[in-house]
Amino acid sequence: MTKAQKISWEDWFRVMKKFIADYRVYAPLDYGVHMDYEIINEDNFNEIIYNKAKPITPLKSFFLPVEENLTATTDEADPIMIIGAPSCDLKGLSILKEIYLDAEYPDAVFKHRLNNTVLVGTDCFSIQEHCHCTSYGVDPVPMENADLRLSTLENWVLLTPITDKGDRIMTEIHSFINLESAGRSALDAVKLKQDEVIGELNRINTDLPDYETTKQLLLQADEEIWMKYARKCVSCGACATICPTCTCFLLIDKPGFEKVRHLDACQYPGFERVAAGEDPLGALSKRFRNRYFCKYVWKPEKFNSIACTGCGRCIEACIGKISKNEMFVELNSAVLSV
């Protein structure tokens, strides 16, 4: 089964009840000023928010908790299903896979969680102020790292399998629900919504340089730009913590041969401090610069996947109200004016 299938909302609610029985299901709920993933049950499944950008929590948090005892981590008994993953977060999984599923040093905990999870990606039919995925070649339409893609219309829910796991789930659904081919009219309606969002993203980010151009701009940037934007940084680390691709961590040894992995952030004071107090990133402007070089210069040289997917969460979470996009536009404008 490879084509998009449609089901009525009534039948979709029947499917959701089956999912709740078979999986620990997470999906976004609306909290007014934001939406975030919650455990779904029969009391709240009809409150799930579909096709809206974007949950405040990045998808990486399901696979890389802020803190975990690696020597005490047990395999989750229940399979997990995450509904509502946006394309920017799913794209972010690509670099996480490269890092944590390295052929020579695979991370068993990350691998198990990934294998134990069904990912249902959703198109974004709306955007937020700082969304800029298309600037980096990521359309708000899940095409990779999801098992299923879900799109909603007034009368229908469209499901498109992407992986073999997605095909199996569609077969299970078909065993008790009459699935229909989505049909040209439904597909055209979804395509229209997708194109409208892509057009709006391109319009509001027309001055933002693309990923490769940003790399070149950073390589040419002088100390003045880092000093200027770092003045408002309070070293809280929110930008790295909420980023779907940042994965730095500390491995802490504790009594009883316990090893605790704790997510770290390059914006924290002491991030690179070593014995005798030496710290190559002691200056705030150097830590600030380090974050952007990591995402746009160093990681692209080491990995095949991009290290920023344009979700905009770092801008939204910044206590100092720093916009990396404003900085990149400023750098680009300076080059264009020469």
Coordinates of C-alpha atoms in Angstrom, one line a residue:
M1 CA 0.0 0.0 0.0
T2 CA 1.8 3.1 -1.2
K3 CA -0.8 5.7 -2.1
A4 CA -2.5 8.2 0.2
Q5 CA -5.6 6.8 1.7
K6 CA -8.5 8.8 3.2
I7 CA -10.9 8.0 6.1
S8 CA -13.7 10.0 7.7
W9 CA -13.2 11.7 11.0
E10 CA -15.5 9.3 12.6
D11 CA -13.4 6.4 11.5
W12 CA -10.2 8.2 12.4
F13 CA -11.4 8.5 16.0
R14 CA -12.0 4.7 15.9
V15 CA -8.4 4.3 14.7
M16 CA -7.2 6.6 17.5
K17 CA -8.8 4.4 20.1
K18 CA -7.0 1.4 18.6
F19 CA -3.7 3.3 18.7
I20 CA -4.2 4.2 22.3
A21 CA -4.8 0.6 23.2
D22 CA -1.6 -0.6 21.3
Y23 CA 0.8 2.3 21.9
R24 CA 1.8 5.0 24.4
V25 CA 0.6 7.8 22.2
Y26 CA 1.9 11.4 22.3
A27 CA 0.3 14.2 20.3
P28 CA 0.1 18.0 20.5
L29 CA -2.6 19.7 22.6
D30 CA -3.3 23.5 22.6
Y31 CA -2.4 25.5 25.6
G32 CA -3.4 28.9 24.2
V33 CA 0.0 30.6 23.8
H34 CA 1.7 27.4 22.6
M35 CA 1.0 23.7 22.0
D36 CA 3.0 20.7 23.2
Y37 CA 3.0 17.0 23.2
E38 CA 1.0 15.2 25.9
I39 CA 0.1 11.6 26.5
I40 CA -3.1 10.9 24.7
N41 CA -6.0 8.8 26.1
E42 CA -9.7 8.4 25.4
D43 CA -10.5 11.6 27.4
N44 CA -8.4 13.9 25.2
F45 CA -7.8 12.3 21.8
N46 CA -10.4 14.5 20.2
E47 CA -8.5 17.6 21.3
I48 CA -5.3 16.8 19.3
I49 CA -4.1 19.7 17.2
Y50 CA -3.2 18.6 13.6
N51 CA -1.2 20.3 10.8
K52 CA -0.2 23.3 12.9
A53 CA 3.4 24.5 13.5
K54 CA 4.8 23.5 15.9
P55 CA 5.0 21.8 19.3
I56 CA 7.2 23.7 21.7
T57 CA 9.2 20.6 22.6
P58 CA 11.6 19.3 19.9
L59 CA 11.2 15.8 18.8
K60 CA 14.8 15.0 20.0
S61 CA 13.5 15.1 23.6
F62 CA 11.8 11.7 23.1
F63 CA 15.1 10.1 22.1
L64 CA 17.6 12.1 24.1
P65 CA 16.2 13.1 27.5
V66 CA 17.8 16.0 29.4
E67 CA 19.1 13.5 31.9
E68 CA 19.2 9.7 32.1
N69 CA 21.2 7.1 33.9
L70 CA 22.6 5.0 31.1
T71 CA 23.5 2.1 33.4
A72 CA 20.0 1.9 34.7
T73 CA 18.0 2.6 31.5
T74 CA 15.6 -0.3 30.7
D75 CA 13.9 -1.0 27.5
E76 CA 10.5 0.6 27.3
A77 CA 7.9 -2.2 27.3
D78 CA 5.2 -0.4 25.4
P79 CA 5.8 0.8 21.8
I80 CA 5.4 4.5 21.4
M81 CA 3.6 6.5 18.7
I82 CA 4.2 10.2 18.2
I83 CA 1.6 12.0 16.2
G84 CA 2.2 15.6 14.9
A85 CA 5.9 15.7 14.3
P86 CA 6.6 18.6 12.0
S87 CA 9.0 18.4 9.0
C88 CA 11.7 20.5 10.7
D89 CA 11.9 18.1 13.6
L90 CA 11.9 15.0 11.4
K91 CA 14.7 16.5 9.3
G92 CA 16.6 17.1 12.5
L93 CA 16.5 13.4 13.2
S94 CA 18.8 12.8 10.2
I95 CA 21.9 14.3 11.9
L96 CA 21.0 12.6 15.2
K97 CA 21.0 9.3 13.4
E98 CA 24.4 10.0 11.9
I99 CA 25.8 10.8 15.3
Y100 CA 24.1 8.2 17.5
L101 CA 23.9 5.3 15.0
D102 CA 27.5 5.6 13.9
A103 CA 28.5 2.2 12.5
E104 CA 31.5 1.9 14.8
Y105 CA 30.0 3.4 18.0
P106 CA 26.2 3.0 17.9
D107 CA 24.2 4.2 20.9
A108 CA 22.1 1.2 21.9
V109 CA 19.6 3.3 24.0
F110 CA 19.0 5.8 21.1
K111 CA 18.6 2.9 18.6
H112 CA 16.1 1.1 20.8
R113 CA 14.0 4.1 21.3
L114 CA 14.0 4.9 17.6
N115 CA 13.0 1.3 16.7
N116 CA 10.3 1.3 19.4
T117 CA 8.7 4.4 18.0
V118 CA 6.2 5.1 15.3
L119 CA 6.5 8.6 13.9
V120 CA 3.5 10.2 12.3
G121 CA 4.5 13.4 10.6
T122 CA 2.0 16.2 9.8
D123 CA 2.1 18.9 7.1
C124 CA 2.2 22.4 8.4
F125 CA -0.9 24.3 7.2
S126 CA 0.2 27.4 9.2
I127 CA 3.4 29.0 10.2
Q128 CA 4.8 30.8 13.2
E129 CA 6.7 34.1 13.1
H130 CA 10.2 32.6 13.1
C131 CA 9.7 29.5 10.9
H132 CA 12.2 29.4 8.1
C133 CA 12.6 25.8 7.1
T134 CA 12.3 26.5 3.3
S135 CA 15.4 28.8 3.5
Y136 CA 17.4 25.6 4.2
G137 CA 15.8 23.4 1.7
V138 CA 13.3 21.8 4.1
D139 CA 9.6 22.0 3.0
P140 CA 6.9 21.8 5.7
V141 CA 5.8 18.5 4.3
P142 CA 7.2 15.3 6.0
M143 CA 9.1 13.3 3.5
E144 CA 11.7 11.5 5.5
N145 CA 12.2 10.0 9.0
A146 CA 8.5 9.6 9.5
D147 CA 6.6 6.3 9.1
L148 CA 3.3 8.0 8.1
R149 CA 2.3 11.4 6.9
L150 CA -1.0 12.8 8.1
S151 CA -3.0 15.6 6.5
T152 CA -6.4 16.8 7.5
L153 CA -9.3 18.2 5.5
E154 CA -12.7 19.3 6.6
N155 CA -14.3 15.9 6.1
W156 CA -11.3 13.6 5.8
V157 CA -8.0 12.5 7.3
L158 CA -5.4 11.5 4.7
L159 CA -2.7 9.0 5.6
T160 CA 0.3 8.3 3.5
P161 CA 2.7 5.5 4.4
I162 CA 6.4 6.4 4.0
T163 CA 8.2 3.3 5.5
D164 CA 7.6 -0.4 5.7
K165 CA 6.5 0.2 9.3
G166 CA 4.0 2.7 8.0
D167 CA 2.8 0.1 5.4
R168 CA 2.2 -2.4 8.2
I169 CA 0.2 0.1 10.3
M170 CA -1.9 0.9 7.2
T171 CA -2.6 -2.8 6.7
E172 CA -3.7 -3.0 10.4
I173 CA -6.0 -0.1 10.0
H174 CA -7.5 -1.6 6.8
S175 CA -8.4 -4.7 8.8
F176 CA -11.1 -2.9 10.6
I177 CA -11.6 0.4 8.7
N178 CA -12.6 0.8 5.0
L179 CA -9.8 2.8 3.5
E180 CA -10.3 4.7 0.3
S181 CA -7.8 6.0 -2.2
A182 CA -7.5 9.7 -1.4
G183 CA -8.5 10.8 -4.9
R184 CA -7.4 13.7 -7.0
S185 CA -9.7 16.3 -5.4
A186 CA -8.5 15.6 -1.8
L187 CA -4.8 15.5 -2.9
D188 CA -5.2 18.8 -4.8
A189 CA -6.8 20.3 -1.7
V190 CA -3.8 19.2 0.4
K191 CA -1.4 20.4 -2.2
L192 CA -3.0 23.8 -2.3
K193 CA -2.5 24.2 1.5
Q194 CA 1.1 23.0 1.2
D195 CA 1.9 25.4 -1.6
E196 CA 0.3 28.4 0.3
V197 CA 2.5 27.7 3.3
I198 CA 5.6 27.3 1.3
G199 CA 4.9 30.5 -0.6
E200 CA 4.3 32.4 2.7
L201 CA 7.6 31.0 4.2
N202 CA 9.5 32.1 1.1
R203 CA 7.9 35.5 1.2
I204 CA 8.6 36.3 4.9
N205 CA 12.2 35.0 4.6
T206 CA 13.1 36.5 1.3
D207 CA 16.2 38.3 2.7
L208 CA 17.4 35.3 4.7
P209 CA 20.5 33.6 3.1
D210 CA 20.4 29.9 2.5
Y211 CA 22.4 27.3 4.4
E212 CA 25.6 27.3 2.3
T213 CA 25.6 31.1 1.9
T214 CA 25.3 31.5 5.7
K215 CA 28.3 29.3 6.1
Q216 CA 30.4 31.6 3.9
L217 CA 29.1 34.7 5.6
L218 CA 30.1 33.3 9.0
L219 CA 33.6 32.5 7.7
Q220 CA 34.0 36.1 6.6
A221 CA 32.4 37.7 9.7
D222 CA 34.7 39.7 12.0
E223 CA 34.7 40.0 15.8
E224 CA 32.5 43.0 15.8
I225 CA 29.4 41.1 14.8
W226 CA 29.9 38.5 17.5
M227 CA 30.5 41.2 20.2
K228 CA 27.3 43.0 19.1
Y229 CA 24.9 40.1 19.3
A230 CA 26.6 38.4 22.3
R231 CA 25.9 41.5 24.5
K232 CA 22.3 40.4 25.0
C233 CA 23.2 36.7 25.6
V234 CA 22.7 35.6 29.2
S235 CA 24.3 32.1 28.7
C236 CA 21.1 30.3 29.6
G237 CA 21.5 27.6 27.0
A238 CA 17.9 27.7 26.0
C239 CA 18.8 27.9 22.3
A240 CA 20.8 24.7 22.4
T241 CA 18.4 22.9 24.7
I242 CA 15.4 23.5 22.5
C243 CA 17.2 22.9 19.2
P244 CA 16.2 19.7 17.4
T245 CA 19.8 19.0 16.3
C246 CA 22.0 20.1 19.3
T247 CA 23.2 17.0 21.1
C248 CA 26.2 17.9 23.3
F249 CA 26.2 16.1 26.6
L250 CA 28.2 15.5 29.8
L251 CA 28.8 11.9 30.9
I252 CA 28.9 12.0 34.7
D253 CA 30.4 9.1 36.8
K254 CA 28.6 8.4 40.0
P255 CA 29.1 5.9 42.8
G256 CA 28.2 2.3 42.0
F257 CA 29.6 2.6 38.5
E258 CA 26.6 4.6 37.4
K259 CA 27.0 6.8 34.3
V260 CA 24.5 9.7 33.8
R261 CA 24.2 11.4 30.5
H262 CA 23.1 15.0 30.9
L263 CA 22.5 17.3 27.9
D264 CA 25.0 20.2 27.8
A265 CA 25.0 23.5 25.9
C266 CA 27.9 25.4 24.4
Q267 CA 26.5 28.7 25.7
Y268 CA 27.1 27.6 29.3
P269 CA 30.1 29.2 31.1
G270 CA 32.7 26.5 31.5
F271 CA 31.5 24.5 28.6
E272 CA 35.1 23.9 27.4
R273 CA 36.9 24.6 30.7
V274 CA 39.6 22.1 31.5
A275 CA 42.2 21.5 34.2
A276 CA 43.9 24.5 35.7
G277 CA 41.0 26.7 34.6
E278 CA 42.0 26.9 30.9
D279 CA 38.9 27.8 28.8
P280 CA 39.2 28.5 25.0
L281 CA 35.5 29.6 25.1
G282 CA 35.8 31.6 28.3
A283 CA 34.7 34.9 26.5
L284 CA 31.0 35.1 25.9
S285 CA 31.5 36.3 22.3
K286 CA 33.6 33.2 21.6
R287 CA 30.9 30.9 23.0
F288 CA 28.3 32.7 20.9
R289 CA 30.4 32.3 17.8
N290 CA 31.1 28.7 18.5
R291 CA 27.3 27.8 18.4
Y292 CA 26.9 29.2 14.9
F293 CA 30.2 27.7 13.5
C294 CA 29.1 24.4 14.9
K295 CA 25.8 24.4 13.1
Y296 CA 26.8 26.0 9.8
V297 CA 30.5 25.3 9.3
W298 CA 31.8 22.4 11.3
K299 CA 28.9 19.9 11.3
P300 CA 28.4 20.3 7.6
E301 CA 32.0 19.4 7.1
K302 CA 31.7 16.2 9.2
F303 CA 28.1 15.0 8.5
N304 CA 25.8 14.7 5.4
S305 CA 22.9 16.3 7.2
I306 CA 22.2 19.9 8.0
A307 CA 22.5 21.0 11.6
C308 CA 19.8 23.7 11.5
T309 CA 16.4 22.9 10.0
G310 CA 14.8 26.4 10.3
C311 CA 12.3 25.7 13.1
G312 CA 13.0 29.0 14.8
R313 CA 12.7 27.7 18.3
C314 CA 16.1 29.2 19.3
I315 CA 14.8 32.7 18.5
E316 CA 11.5 32.1 20.3
A317 CA 13.2 30.7 23.5
C318 CA 16.0 33.3 23.7
I319 CA 15.7 35.4 27.0
G320 CA 17.9 38.1 25.4
K321 CA 15.6 38.3 22.4
I322 CA 18.5 37.5 20.0
S323 CA 17.5 36.6 16.5
K324 CA 20.1 34.7 14.5
N325 CA 18.1 35.4 11.4
E326 CA 18.5 39.2 12.0
M327 CA 22.2 38.6 12.3
F328 CA 22.4 36.6 9.1
V329 CA 20.4 39.2 7.2
E330 CA 22.7 41.9 8.5
L331 CA 25.8 40.0 7.4
N332 CA 24.3 39.3 4.0
S333 CA 23.2 42.9 3.5
A334 CA 26.8 44.1 4.3
V335 CA 28.2 41.8 1.6
L336 CA 25.6 42.8 -1.0
S337 CA 26.3 46.5 -0.3
V338 CA 30.0 46.2 -1.0

